[in-house]
Structure formats: structure tokens, C-alpha cells
Tab-separated table of C-alpha atoms in Angstrom:
chain	number	residue	atom	x	y	z
Z	1	MET	CA	117.166	117.377	120.892
Z	2	ARG	CA	115.745	113.863	121.215
Z	3	PHE	CA	115.601	111.135	118.571
Z	4	SER	CA	113.092	108.357	118.785
Z	5	PRO	CA	111.133	105.827	116.931
Z	6	VAL	CA	107.183	107.461	116.629
Z	7	THR	CA	105.274	105.066	118.777
Z	8	ASP	CA	102.211	107.584	119.577
Z	9	PRO	CA	99.404	107.773	116.683
Z	10	GLU	CA	98.665	111.364	117.692
Z	11	ARG	CA	102.087	112.519	116.374
Z	12	ILE	CA	100.707	111.359	113.013
Z	13	PRO	CA	99.049	114.865	111.990
Z	14	ALA	CA	102.328	116.525	112.805
Z	15	LEU	CA	104.112	113.883	110.391
Z	16	VAL	CA	101.586	114.952	107.718
Z	17	GLU	CA	102.244	118.440	108.250
Z	18	LEU	CA	106.049	118.254	107.831
Z	19	TRP	CA	105.398	115.712	104.841
Z	20	MET	CA	103.361	118.530	102.928
Z	21	GLU	CA	105.791	121.399	103.680
Z	22	ALA	CA	108.741	119.103	102.754
Z	23	PHE	CA	107.716	117.706	99.517
Z	24	GLY	CA	105.053	120.108	98.264
Z	25	GLU	CA	102.089	117.922	98.528
Z	26	GLU	CA	98.382	118.694	99.304
Z	27	LYS	CA	96.837	116.579	102.557
Z	28	GLU	CA	94.523	114.584	100.200
Z	29	GLU	CA	98.243	113.649	98.200
Z	30	ALA	CA	99.919	112.821	101.545
Z	31	LEU	CA	97.262	110.784	103.059
Z	32	PRO	CA	97.366	107.494	100.996
Z	33	PHE	CA	100.965	106.943	102.232
Z	34	PHE	CA	99.803	107.179	105.826
Z	35	ARG	CA	96.927	104.776	105.155
Z	36	GLU	CA	98.573	102.026	103.065
Z	37	ILE	CA	102.415	102.410	103.566
Z	38	PHE	CA	103.182	103.995	107.047
Z	39	PRO	CA	101.639	100.993	108.928
Z	40	LEU	CA	104.554	98.832	107.490
Z	41	CYS	CA	107.044	101.376	108.162
Z	42	ARG	CA	109.304	102.434	111.308
Z	43	ALA	CA	108.939	105.982	111.544
Z	44	TRP	CA	111.685	108.048	113.587
Z	45	GLN	CA	111.374	111.540	114.639
Z	46	ALA	CA	113.841	114.559	115.728
Z	47	GLU	CA	112.088	116.663	118.621
Z	48	GLU	CA	112.815	119.185	120.634
Z	49	ASP	CA	110.576	120.588	123.719
Z	50	GLY	CA	108.135	118.127	122.457
Z	51	ALA	CA	107.853	119.523	118.900
Z	52	LEU	CA	108.415	117.723	115.807
Z	53	CYS	CA	111.775	119.010	113.976
Z	54	ALA	CA	112.480	116.339	111.565
Z	55	MET	CA	111.152	112.944	110.268
Z	56	ALA	CA	112.608	109.764	108.256
Z	57	TYR	CA	111.032	106.197	107.804
Z	58	ALA	CA	112.489	102.902	107.017
Z	59	LEU	CA	110.286	100.280	104.970
Z	60	PRO	CA	111.546	96.586	105.388
Z	61	GLN	CA	112.338	94.444	102.496
Z	62	ALA	CA	114.457	91.791	101.337
Z	63	VAL	CA	117.490	92.430	99.015
Z	64	LYS	CA	117.640	88.749	97.138
Z	65	ASP	CA	120.580	87.275	94.978
Z	66	GLY	CA	119.867	83.963	93.908
Z	67	GLU	CA	119.079	81.731	96.858
Z	68	ARG	CA	120.412	84.193	99.079
Z	69	GLU	CA	118.438	86.924	101.026
Z	70	TRP	CA	119.303	90.069	103.123
Z	71	PRO	CA	116.874	91.655	105.452
Z	72	ALA	CA	117.197	95.591	104.135
Z	73	ALA	CA	115.510	99.062	105.231
Z	74	TYR	CA	114.666	101.423	102.628
Z	75	LEU	CA	115.004	104.720	103.805
Z	76	TYR	CA	112.948	107.604	102.672
Z	77	ALA	CA	111.025	111.102	103.066
Z	78	VAL	CA	113.908	112.349	105.083
Z	79	ALA	CA	112.795	115.967	106.050
Z	80	THR	CA	113.484	118.686	108.122
Z	81	LYS	CA	111.287	121.617	109.231
Z	82	GLN	CA	112.487	124.962	107.435
Z	83	GLU	CA	113.307	126.463	110.839
Z	84	TYR	CA	115.418	123.545	112.058
Z	85	ARG	CA	117.326	123.408	108.901
Z	86	GLY	CA	121.207	123.706	108.889
Z	87	ARG	CA	121.539	122.108	112.186
Z	88	GLY	CA	122.540	118.578	111.363
Z	89	ILE	CA	119.360	117.421	112.599
Z	90	ALA	CA	118.499	115.025	109.344
Z	91	SER	CA	122.286	113.313	109.739
Z	92	ARG	CA	122.019	112.701	113.379
Z	93	LEU	CA	118.557	111.416	112.942
Z	94	LEU	CA	119.687	108.914	110.418
Z	95	ARG	CA	122.818	107.789	112.361
Z	96	GLU	CA	120.261	107.013	115.228
Z	97	MET	CA	118.256	104.984	112.580
Z	98	GLU	CA	121.049	103.069	111.230
Z	99	SER	CA	122.136	101.800	114.991
Z	100	ALA	CA	118.409	100.801	115.837
Z	101	LEU	CA	118.089	99.173	112.535
Z	102	ARG	CA	121.514	97.313	112.777
Z	103	ASN	CA	120.751	96.078	116.583
Z	104	GLU	CA	117.387	94.689	114.988
Z	105	GLY	CA	119.644	92.599	112.542
Z	106	PHE	CA	118.877	94.417	109.161
Z	107	ALA	CA	121.877	93.718	107.014
Z	108	GLY	CA	121.695	96.907	104.835
Z	109	LEU	CA	120.242	100.303	104.313
Z	110	LEU	CA	118.887	101.436	100.861
Z	111	LEU	CA	117.986	105.047	99.916
Z	112	VAL	CA	117.473	107.070	96.717
Z	113	PRO	CA	118.336	110.874	96.918
Z	114	ALA	CA	115.665	113.216	95.803
Z	115	ASN	CA	118.194	115.074	93.613
Z	116	PRO	CA	121.791	114.661	92.441
Z	117	GLY	CA	123.031	117.286	94.879
Z	118	LEU	CA	122.195	115.123	97.639
Z	119	PHE	CA	124.406	112.182	96.986
Z	120	ALA	CA	127.481	114.041	98.382
Z	121	PHE	CA	125.324	114.366	101.638
Z	122	TYR	CA	124.450	110.670	101.891
Z	123	GLU	CA	128.399	109.746	100.776
Z	124	LYS	CA	129.212	111.308	104.162
Z	125	LEU	CA	126.976	109.145	105.969
Z	126	GLY	CA	128.394	105.999	104.330
Z	127	LEU	CA	125.587	105.455	101.559
Z	128	LEU	CA	127.566	104.838	98.127
Z	129	PRO	CA	126.110	104.327	94.756
Z	130	PHE	CA	124.307	101.100	94.533
Z	131	SER	CA	122.082	100.892	91.711
Z	132	PHE	CA	122.472	102.843	88.173
Z	133	ARG	CA	119.519	103.594	85.828
Z	134	ASP	CA	118.860	105.056	82.317
Z	135	ARG	CA	115.694	106.283	80.840
Z	136	MET	CA	113.750	106.151	77.451
Z	137	THR	CA	110.516	106.930	75.700
Z	138	ILE	CA	108.025	104.379	74.784
Z	139	THR	CA	105.400	105.046	72.460
Z	140	ALA	CA	102.103	103.464	72.095
Z	141	GLU	CA	101.714	100.575	69.726
Z	142	ALA	CA	99.315	97.701	69.095
Z	143	GLY	CA	100.200	94.635	70.785
Z	144	MET	CA	99.243	92.164	73.818
Z	145	ALA	CA	100.139	93.368	77.205
Z	146	GLU	CA	98.159	91.566	80.341
Z	147	VAL	CA	97.184	93.212	83.684
Z	148	CYS	CA	98.957	91.701	86.693
Z	149	THR	CA	98.319	91.798	90.735
Z	150	PRO	CA	100.885	93.284	92.846
Z	151	GLU	CA	101.563	89.384	94.053
Z	152	GLU	CA	101.655	88.216	90.427
Z	153	TYR	CA	104.121	90.953	89.207
Z	154	LEU	CA	106.566	90.695	92.241
Z	155	THR	CA	106.697	86.679	91.208
Z	156	LEU	CA	107.260	87.542	87.702
Z	157	ARG	CA	109.960	89.949	88.267
Z	158	GLU	CA	112.250	87.269	89.823
Z	159	GLY	CA	112.496	85.424	86.590
Z	160	TYR	CA	113.885	88.866	85.080
Z	161	LEU	CA	116.566	89.434	87.699
Z	162	THR	CA	118.082	86.123	88.042
Z	163	GLY	CA	121.950	86.734	88.858
Z	164	VAL	CA	121.230	90.648	90.108
Z	165	PRO	CA	120.844	91.280	93.752
Z	166	HIS	CA	117.832	93.333	93.724
Z	167	ASN	CA	115.116	94.645	96.336
Z	168	VAL	CA	111.889	92.995	96.705
Z	169	PRO	CA	109.363	95.395	98.223
Z	170	PRO	CA	106.198	94.756	100.137
Z	171	ALA	CA	103.278	94.053	97.722
Z	172	ALA	CA	101.384	97.022	99.183
Z	173	VAL	CA	104.152	99.318	97.553
Z	174	LEU	CA	102.674	98.461	94.216
Z	175	ASN	CA	98.991	98.863	94.529
Z	176	HIS	CA	99.071	102.291	93.323
Z	177	LEU	CA	100.672	101.177	89.945
Z	178	HIS	CA	99.661	99.990	86.559
Z	179	LEU	CA	101.160	96.584	86.503
Z	180	PHE	CA	101.513	94.849	83.026
Z	181	ARG	CA	103.270	91.442	81.719
Z	182	TRP	CA	103.888	91.033	77.886
Z	183	SER	CA	105.864	88.147	76.038
Z	184	GLY	CA	109.388	88.717	77.108
Z	185	GLY	CA	109.109	91.514	79.644
Z	186	CYS	CA	107.004	93.107	82.429
Z	187	GLY	CA	106.473	96.727	83.520
Z	188	ALA	CA	105.128	98.736	86.819
Z	189	ALA	CA	103.699	102.260	84.919
Z	190	GLU	CA	102.553	105.092	87.461
Z	191	GLN	CA	99.936	108.195	86.077
Z	192	THR	CA	101.814	111.413	87.176
Z	193	GLU	CA	100.657	115.032	86.528
Z	194	GLY	CA	103.839	114.916	83.759
Z	195	GLY	CA	102.291	111.938	82.082
Z	196	VAL	CA	102.798	108.253	82.509
Z	197	VAL	CA	106.126	106.948	83.936
Z	198	PHE	CA	107.311	103.295	84.147
Z	199	ARG	CA	108.716	103.043	87.498
Z	200	GLU	CA	110.315	99.673	86.448
Z	201	LEU	CA	110.756	98.165	82.881
Z	202	LEU	CA	112.150	94.888	82.597
Z	203	GLY	CA	113.130	92.258	79.856
Z	204	ASP	CA	111.714	93.396	76.410
Z	205	PRO	CA	111.133	96.746	76.502
Z	206	ALA	CA	109.170	96.789	73.192
Z	207	GLY	CA	106.315	95.053	74.730
Z	208	ALA	CA	105.444	98.145	77.045
Z	209	SER	CA	103.991	99.815	73.820
Z	210	ALA	CA	101.031	98.001	74.132
Z	211	ALA	CA	101.011	98.847	77.656
Z	212	VAL	CA	101.281	102.490	77.207
Z	213	LYS	CA	98.136	102.135	74.315
Z	214	ALA	CA	96.278	100.064	77.119
Z	215	MET	CA	96.391	103.106	79.220
Z	216	GLY	CA	95.313	105.295	76.621
Z	217	GLU	CA	98.418	107.455	76.398
Z	218	ALA	CA	100.478	108.376	73.271
Z	219	ALA	CA	103.706	107.989	74.734
Z	220	ALA	CA	105.392	107.262	78.451
Z	221	ARG	CA	108.770	107.697	79.907
Z	222	ALA	CA	110.350	104.702	81.431
Z	223	MET	CA	113.262	103.764	83.819
Z	224	LEU	CA	115.427	101.093	82.753
Z	225	PRO	CA	117.199	98.491	84.936
Z	226	SER	CA	120.813	99.461	84.211
Z	227	GLY	CA	123.028	102.378	82.668
Z	228	ASP	CA	125.508	105.271	83.884
Z	229	ALA	CA	123.275	107.608	86.044
Z	230	PRO	CA	123.335	106.781	89.799
Z	231	TYR	CA	119.994	105.805	91.053
Z	232	ALA	CA	120.233	104.339	94.655
Z	233	VAL	CA	122.747	104.509	97.398
Z	234	ALA	CA	123.128	101.733	99.906
Z	235	LYS	CA	125.345	101.175	103.197
Z	236	PRO	CA	126.014	97.749	104.293
Z	237	LEU	CA	125.550	96.715	107.924
Z	238	THR	CA	127.135	93.003	107.308
Z	239	ALA	CA	130.163	92.099	105.414
Z	240	ASP	CA	128.372	89.938	103.002
Z	241	PHE	CA	125.659	92.597	101.849
Z	242	PRO	CA	126.092	93.282	98.147
Z	243	GLN	CA	127.797	96.304	97.161
Z	244	THR	CA	125.765	96.816	93.761
Z	245	GLY	CA	122.894	95.696	92.774
Z	246	TYR	CA	119.116	96.649	91.244
Z	247	PHE	CA	116.561	99.024	93.129
Z	248	ALA	CA	113.378	99.902	91.999
Z	249	PHE	CA	109.874	101.328	93.569
Z	250	ALA	CA	111.166	104.526	95.298
Z	251	MET	CA	108.584	106.594	96.951
Z	252	GLU	CA	108.721	109.376	94.463
């Protein structure tokens, strides 16, 4: 079994196929990631006799706390082909990635388990609960909510996360979201098959009602920036990397 970064563009079709198998998406659903986000990532693979067995991606981004800033890597889309599962390949791949990222100077790793049962798996790799979230339902009401660009939104959210260690994703991660600001708050909403979901809701949540109405929906689900439910896990690679904080914009 060989573990290595993906450097050959000819490997991308096999990565797309594994993405479709692992996450149950059609090709047209998977391709936007490979067009927009893949060029920003470090992709890693496990292969045997030249065949792709497993994959994982690391998206560089910052974790900020006031004037302090740490280079972090958000790990996601960890997947193993069906016929290779149960052999510990994903664990070995993540350890290889961790070693490489540590050597590159990254201060911490971030990851959002796909389901609650995976928290124990990642804990064995040293990734412990970092961010906790809660959820609520927002109903549409009249009001004022303005649309933001990704760059405007990222600047705005800093004011609502003062004093809290938090991730700062690349602006391209927000391109597919509906970004709003209102008096006392802001939010990033996504249209999903199950309805509208606010992937981030900061400040006064009441203003989100106007954003829901502007999207032509009766109600939306929202993820709140704090709560009791574990959401993201992290592993410090340096002694000063925050133990807890806030994480948003997982690749869901």
C-alpha cells in the first residue's frame, strides 16, 4: 500500500468515482467541488498496484483569536473504496497526512465527523471535540436583510467572533451560499434538498427571518455558534494551538 499526495491530474476521474461511491452523489453534484475547491486543497491518496483505494483532502485555512493566527488544515472527504474497507487504510492515510502537514508548518488539524459514531474513530487519532453547536428553526418574517459578497461576509463575521478562536475559510468556500447581513447579525444559508439550512448564524438570530423570506421560504433550519452537541474535532500540532473554538462551513 502506497500513501502519497495526488500530483497527477489524470487521477481526478478516479477521485470523482470514489466521491460518488462514498457520498452517494451524482457526477454533476460532485464536479463543482473538483472545479472550485480541489485546486485550493492538498489531496492525498492510498493506492495499491496503481489502483486508488482511499482518499482524503486538506483545505488550508486560518484559525484566528484576536491578533493571533494559526495555519490550520481542515480535513474532509475521507473515504475508502468498499472493497478495501476494514483494513485500517483511512487511519494510515490520515497519519501520513498529519506528518506531512506538520512538516509544512501547520499548527492544527480540523475535521467534522460525518456522523456521531465517528467521533470515537477520530479520537483514536488524537482528534478531540473542538467546536460545539446547537440548532433552531427560523420562520420567515418581514424585515430587512442585505445580500453580501463572500469577501464582505468574511470581514463582517469577524466582528461577531471577537474573543473566540475561529476558522477563516477561503472565500471560494462561500461561493455556493446565500450570504446575508442584517442589523445585529449575519448568516450564510444553503438551499438543500431538505430545504434551506443556515450553515452559519451569528449575532441576533431574529434578523434571519427576513433572509428566509427573501429566499422565498416559509422556514429554515439553522446551526447556532454554540451549544452542547459536539460538531468539529481538532488536533493541535503545536503547543499553542487552541483546544476549543468555533468552526463553520464544513463540506456537507
